Amino acid sequence: MKKIAVDAMGGDYAPQAIVEGVNQALADFSDIEVQLYGDEAKIKQYLKATERVSIIHTDEKIDSDDEPTRAIRKKKNASMVLAAKAVKEGEADAVLSAGNTGALLAAGFFIVGRIKNIDRPGLMSTLPTVDGRGFDMLDLGANAENTAQHLHQYAVLGSFYAKNVRGIAQPRVGLLNNGTESSKGDPLRKETYELLEADESLNFIGNVEARDLMNGVADVVVADGFTGNAVLKSIEGTAMGIMGLLKTAITGGGLRAKLGALLLKAVSEV
């Protein structure tokens, strides 16, 4: 049974969105227990599950505009801090929060601690591809600057995740660059390329370009935090722009456009 410590007060729609997600997770997965940290009265308004869930009350929380490191050190009883301490003390196996990203990274660094041989934490997300397979990308913004050693470590972490969580036997690892040729890129990319190519534990396929990411060119994409965050937000902005154009075309396209949208909606729900 895996125990997950959840910061119920983190995020724009907490605790409702967090607790509703916990309700669903407990219904879908029989091998987890959840510890909810936060305002007990507010949490109980939305909590449906009665088994495999407990509430640890605290009135303190970390806000989105708090300075991360200072908040972790000053707000000792914040829901995020207590959840992180549960992992540190062996009372939980993982911590989850939708709150202040910088504070969560600081909590991981200063409270939980780093994995051996990993110098800096990174942000990773599984992003969608047109074939539905998806790809893991990191760092997505935990660090504004990285060394080649950091990127090598991210490749190892991403490959491990893809293999053990997503079930990909030999994850293809690509280095995000401005061209696919091995000679492309700045000194950071060139040094990283050499490290990845020399690591026989990785299925390194070489450089990949941003335009190919959504086509599933790699299972794991490695980038420095600044570049990774810029690419992520470009993807998000493009998707939002396309959806906005589609909505405008449908609402201003008359009856036929609206009927077409209704038919497409029915297909997408099948």
Tab-separated table of C-alpha atoms in Angstrom:
chain	number	residue	atom	x	y	z
A	1	MET	CA	0.000	0.000	0.000
A	2	LYS	CA	1.488	3.312	-1.105
A	3	LYS	CA	0.955	6.315	1.155
A	4	ILE	CA	0.623	9.706	-0.527
A	5	ALA	CA	0.822	12.986	1.392
A	6	VAL	CA	-1.348	15.616	-0.326
A	7	ASP	CA	-1.223	19.375	0.199
A	8	ALA	CA	-4.965	19.988	0.137
A	9	MET	CA	-4.611	23.770	0.301
A	10	GLY	CA	-2.290	24.264	-2.683
A	11	GLY	CA	-3.567	25.581	-6.002
A	12	ASP	CA	-6.070	28.095	-7.354
A	13	TYR	CA	-9.104	25.903	-6.685
A	14	ALA	CA	-8.060	24.287	-3.416
A	15	PRO	CA	-9.281	22.495	-1.471
A	16	GLN	CA	-12.239	21.559	-3.702
A	17	ALA	CA	-10.308	20.523	-6.814
A	18	ILE	CA	-7.670	18.710	-4.768
A	19	VAL	CA	-10.144	16.747	-2.665
A	20	GLU	CA	-12.283	15.848	-5.676
A	21	GLY	CA	-9.159	14.470	-7.324
A	22	VAL	CA	-8.404	12.450	-4.199
A	23	ASN	CA	-11.942	11.032	-4.244
A	24	GLN	CA	-11.400	9.855	-7.801
A	25	ALA	CA	-7.940	8.463	-7.111
A	26	LEU	CA	-9.149	6.422	-4.160
A	27	ALA	CA	-11.972	5.031	-6.280
A	28	ASP	CA	-9.638	4.123	-9.156
A	29	PHE	CA	-6.656	2.762	-7.223
A	30	SER	CA	-7.081	0.229	-4.429
A	31	ASP	CA	-3.384	0.194	-3.486
A	32	ILE	CA	-3.036	3.774	-2.171
A	33	GLU	CA	-3.669	5.601	1.084
A	34	VAL	CA	-3.981	9.398	1.163
A	35	GLN	CA	-3.038	11.837	3.903
A	36	LEU	CA	-4.711	15.211	3.368
A	37	TYR	CA	-2.974	18.215	4.964
A	38	GLY	CA	-5.003	21.379	5.439
A	39	ASP	CA	-8.124	22.951	6.929
A	40	GLU	CA	-10.170	19.985	8.136
A	41	ALA	CA	-13.561	21.745	7.998
A	42	LYS	CA	-13.021	22.881	4.396
A	43	ILE	CA	-11.674	19.503	3.308
A	44	LYS	CA	-14.654	17.608	4.748
A	45	GLN	CA	-17.055	19.633	2.582
A	46	TYR	CA	-15.790	17.812	-0.508
A	47	LEU	CA	-14.397	14.529	0.793
A	48	LYS	CA	-16.552	11.533	-0.155
A	49	ALA	CA	-14.131	8.726	0.617
A	50	THR	CA	-14.179	7.303	4.134
A	51	GLU	CA	-11.576	4.561	3.835
A	52	ARG	CA	-7.849	4.816	3.133
A	53	VAL	CA	-7.868	8.562	3.748
A	54	SER	CA	-6.954	10.698	6.753
A	55	ILE	CA	-6.928	14.446	7.446
A	56	ILE	CA	-4.099	16.234	9.249
A	57	HIS	CA	-5.425	19.646	10.237
A	58	THR	CA	-3.472	22.872	9.861
A	59	ASP	CA	-4.588	26.480	9.384
A	60	GLU	CA	-1.368	27.561	7.709
A	61	LYS	CA	-0.703	27.407	3.963
A	62	ILE	CA	1.786	28.709	1.416
A	63	ASP	CA	0.310	31.253	-0.989
A	64	SER	CA	1.135	31.547	-4.677
A	65	ASP	CA	2.923	34.879	-4.202
A	66	ASP	CA	5.087	33.753	-1.268
A	67	GLU	CA	8.853	33.730	-1.788
A	68	PRO	CA	9.576	29.966	-1.984
A	69	THR	CA	12.583	29.448	0.275
A	70	ARG	CA	11.433	31.973	2.877
A	71	ALA	CA	7.962	30.425	2.984
A	72	ILE	CA	9.357	26.934	3.576
A	73	ARG	CA	11.550	28.193	6.418
A	74	LYS	CA	9.021	30.539	8.059
A	75	LYS	CA	5.747	28.622	7.676
A	76	LYS	CA	6.682	25.491	9.580
A	77	ASN	CA	3.067	24.304	9.856
A	78	ALA	CA	2.011	25.022	6.292
A	79	SER	CA	0.145	22.167	4.620
A	80	MET	CA	2.870	21.744	1.983
A	81	VAL	CA	5.647	21.706	4.581
A	82	LEU	CA	3.908	19.115	6.758
A	83	ALA	CA	3.222	16.923	3.716
A	84	ALA	CA	6.894	17.081	2.719
A	85	LYS	CA	7.973	16.257	6.283
A	86	ALA	CA	5.776	13.154	6.174
A	87	VAL	CA	7.900	11.847	3.295
A	88	LYS	CA	11.133	12.806	5.049
A	89	GLU	CA	10.092	10.969	8.215
A	90	GLY	CA	8.905	7.867	6.364
A	91	GLU	CA	5.219	8.408	7.098
A	92	ALA	CA	4.432	8.771	3.375
A	93	ASP	CA	5.987	7.536	0.140
A	94	ALA	CA	5.310	10.624	-1.981
A	95	VAL	CA	4.144	14.224	-1.677
A	96	LEU	CA	1.707	15.911	-4.060
A	97	SER	CA	0.848	19.603	-4.336
A	98	ALA	CA	-0.751	21.867	-6.926
A	99	GLY	CA	0.451	24.948	-5.066
A	100	ASN	CA	3.445	27.287	-5.321
A	101	THR	CA	5.855	25.469	-7.660
A	102	GLY	CA	8.957	27.168	-6.330
A	103	ALA	CA	7.981	26.353	-2.757
A	104	LEU	CA	7.356	22.713	-3.668
A	105	LEU	CA	10.803	22.491	-5.237
A	106	ALA	CA	12.314	24.133	-2.164
A	107	ALA	CA	10.468	21.671	0.078
A	108	GLY	CA	11.800	18.785	-1.975
A	109	PHE	CA	15.322	20.177	-1.808
A	110	PHE	CA	15.488	21.276	1.833
A	111	ILE	CA	13.049	18.889	3.549
A	112	VAL	CA	12.806	15.646	1.576
A	113	GLY	CA	16.349	15.850	0.205
A	114	ARG	CA	17.932	15.062	-3.143
A	115	ILE	CA	18.349	11.633	-4.716
A	116	LYS	CA	21.952	10.495	-4.495
A	117	ASN	CA	24.046	11.764	-7.460
A	118	ILE	CA	21.304	14.201	-8.530
A	119	ASP	CA	22.585	17.761	-8.115
A	120	ARG	CA	19.414	19.709	-8.873
A	121	PRO	CA	15.713	18.862	-8.950
A	122	GLY	CA	13.930	19.302	-12.269
A	123	LEU	CA	10.333	19.683	-13.367
A	124	MET	CA	8.981	16.989	-15.658
A	125	SER	CA	5.658	16.490	-17.397
A	126	THR	CA	4.258	13.922	-19.807
A	127	LEU	CA	3.073	15.899	-22.827
A	128	PRO	CA	0.685	14.637	-25.534
A	129	THR	CA	1.602	13.589	-29.071
A	130	VAL	CA	-0.575	13.101	-32.133
A	131	ASP	CA	-0.295	9.308	-31.847
A	132	GLY	CA	-1.435	9.316	-28.217
A	133	ARG	CA	1.845	7.888	-26.908
A	134	GLY	CA	3.125	11.092	-25.301
A	135	PHE	CA	6.634	12.044	-24.212
A	136	ASP	CA	8.338	13.050	-20.961
A	137	MET	CA	10.175	16.359	-20.955
A	138	LEU	CA	12.501	17.903	-18.373
A	139	ASP	CA	13.591	20.369	-17.091
A	140	LEU	CA	10.490	22.511	-17.604
A	141	GLY	CA	11.571	25.443	-15.491
A	142	ALA	CA	12.974	24.434	-12.123
A	143	ASN	CA	16.328	25.952	-13.067
A	144	ALA	CA	17.040	28.957	-15.266
A	145	GLU	CA	20.548	27.663	-15.939
A	146	ASN	CA	21.937	24.134	-16.176
A	147	THR	CA	25.247	22.396	-16.771
A	148	ALA	CA	25.788	19.458	-19.092
A	149	GLN	CA	26.007	17.211	-16.021
A	150	HIS	CA	22.551	18.367	-14.927
A	151	LEU	CA	21.082	17.535	-18.343
A	152	HIS	CA	22.728	14.118	-18.258
A	153	GLN	CA	21.124	13.483	-14.874
A	154	TYR	CA	17.733	14.569	-16.258
A	155	ALA	CA	18.136	12.071	-19.090
A	156	VAL	CA	18.736	9.294	-16.558
A	157	LEU	CA	15.748	10.360	-14.435
A	158	GLY	CA	13.432	10.731	-17.427
A	159	SER	CA	14.469	7.376	-18.868
A	160	PHE	CA	13.887	5.679	-15.510
A	161	TYR	CA	10.412	7.239	-15.257
A	162	ALA	CA	9.456	6.304	-18.810
A	163	LYS	CA	10.589	2.736	-18.262
A	164	ASN	CA	9.195	2.078	-14.778
A	165	VAL	CA	6.076	4.250	-14.735
A	166	ARG	CA	4.992	4.428	-18.368
A	167	GLY	CA	6.135	0.894	-19.212
A	168	ILE	CA	8.385	1.738	-22.183
A	169	ALA	CA	11.053	-0.969	-22.414
A	170	GLN	CA	13.748	1.142	-24.089
A	171	PRO	CA	12.782	4.827	-23.916
A	172	ARG	CA	14.213	6.913	-26.743
A	173	VAL	CA	16.068	9.867	-25.233
A	174	GLY	CA	16.440	13.006	-27.339
A	175	LEU	CA	18.320	16.231	-26.637
A	176	LEU	CA	16.339	19.336	-27.579
A	177	ASN	CA	18.472	21.393	-29.950
A	178	ASN	CA	18.289	23.781	-32.901
A	179	GLY	CA	19.089	20.991	-35.368
A	180	THR	CA	19.391	17.223	-35.503
A	181	GLU	CA	23.062	17.125	-36.529
A	182	SER	CA	25.503	16.157	-33.774
A	183	SER	CA	27.567	19.271	-34.488
A	184	LYS	CA	24.643	21.647	-33.833
A	185	GLY	CA	24.094	23.798	-30.773
A	186	ASP	CA	25.935	25.915	-28.248
A	187	PRO	CA	28.708	24.595	-25.958
A	188	LEU	CA	26.146	23.342	-23.403
A	189	ARG	CA	24.289	21.238	-25.978
A	190	LYS	CA	27.522	19.903	-27.521
A	191	GLU	CA	28.941	18.850	-24.149
A	192	THR	CA	25.628	17.272	-23.160
A	193	TYR	CA	25.496	15.382	-26.448
A	194	GLU	CA	28.871	13.800	-25.703
A	195	LEU	CA	27.785	12.748	-22.200
A	196	LEU	CA	24.530	11.201	-23.408
A	197	GLU	CA	26.185	9.427	-26.319
A	198	ALA	CA	28.799	7.910	-23.994
A	199	ASP	CA	26.220	6.597	-21.481
A	200	GLU	CA	25.444	3.041	-22.594
A	201	SER	CA	22.541	2.778	-20.138
A	202	LEU	CA	20.580	5.293	-22.224
A	203	ASN	CA	18.878	4.731	-25.559
A	204	PHE	CA	20.091	8.091	-26.854
A	205	ILE	CA	18.808	8.898	-30.348
A	206	GLY	CA	20.569	12.253	-30.744
A	207	ASN	CA	19.310	15.810	-31.126
A	208	VAL	CA	15.627	16.540	-31.698
A	209	GLU	CA	13.929	19.733	-32.837
A	210	ALA	CA	10.968	21.427	-31.160
A	211	ARG	CA	8.811	21.145	-34.290
A	212	ASP	CA	8.950	17.327	-34.086
A	213	LEU	CA	8.028	16.922	-30.415
A	214	MET	CA	4.291	16.514	-30.975
A	215	ASN	CA	4.949	13.828	-33.584
A	216	GLY	CA	6.520	11.512	-31.020
A	217	VAL	CA	10.138	11.830	-32.125
A	218	ALA	CA	11.337	10.727	-28.648
A	219	ASP	CA	9.963	9.241	-25.425
A	220	VAL	CA	12.137	11.469	-23.219
A	221	VAL	CA	13.204	14.973	-24.217
A	222	VAL	CA	15.992	16.684	-22.277
A	223	ALA	CA	16.331	20.469	-22.075
A	224	ASP	CA	17.694	23.136	-19.771
A	225	GLY	CA	15.038	24.746	-17.572
A	226	PHE	CA	14.889	28.040	-19.458
A	227	THR	CA	14.455	26.426	-22.875
A	228	GLY	CA	12.112	23.719	-21.610
A	229	ASN	CA	9.807	26.253	-19.970
A	230	ALA	CA	9.744	28.409	-23.121
A	231	VAL	CA	8.854	25.398	-25.299
A	232	LEU	CA	6.163	24.243	-22.862
A	233	LYS	CA	4.496	27.661	-22.832
A	234	SER	CA	4.746	27.889	-26.623
A	235	ILE	CA	2.898	24.567	-26.912
A	236	GLU	CA	0.270	25.715	-24.405
A	237	GLY	CA	-0.171	29.068	-26.147
A	238	THR	CA	-0.485	27.461	-29.576
A	239	ALA	CA	-3.111	25.007	-28.324
A	240	MET	CA	-5.098	27.807	-26.685
A	241	GLY	CA	-4.852	29.932	-29.826
A	242	ILE	CA	-6.087	27.120	-32.060
A	243	MET	CA	-8.983	26.379	-29.722
A	244	GLY	CA	-9.885	30.060	-29.691
A	245	LEU	CA	-9.871	30.215	-33.503
A	246	LEU	CA	-12.041	27.091	-33.700
A	247	LYS	CA	-14.528	28.526	-31.225
A	248	THR	CA	-14.694	31.793	-33.144
A	249	ALA	CA	-15.189	29.949	-36.445
A	250	ILE	CA	-17.967	27.811	-34.972
A	251	THR	CA	-19.868	30.596	-33.213
A	252	GLY	CA	-19.607	32.887	-36.242
A	253	GLY	CA	-20.095	30.244	-38.913
A	254	GLY	CA	-23.843	29.912	-38.824
A	255	LEU	CA	-26.037	26.844	-38.394
A	256	ARG	CA	-23.887	24.448	-40.433
A	257	ALA	CA	-20.794	25.206	-38.341
A	258	LYS	CA	-22.730	24.660	-35.121
A	259	LEU	CA	-24.169	21.357	-36.367
A	260	GLY	CA	-20.691	20.230	-37.402
A	261	ALA	CA	-19.339	21.090	-33.957
A	262	LEU	CA	-22.171	19.144	-32.332
A	263	LEU	CA	-21.405	16.072	-34.453
A	264	LEU	CA	-17.672	16.297	-33.660
A	265	LYS	CA	-18.450	16.578	-29.951
A	266	ALA	CA	-20.521	13.396	-30.104
A	267	VAL	CA	-17.641	11.543	-31.806
A	268	SER	CA	-15.066	12.778	-29.262
A	269	GLU	CA	-17.210	11.492	-26.387
A	270	VAL	CA	-17.480	7.948	-27.791
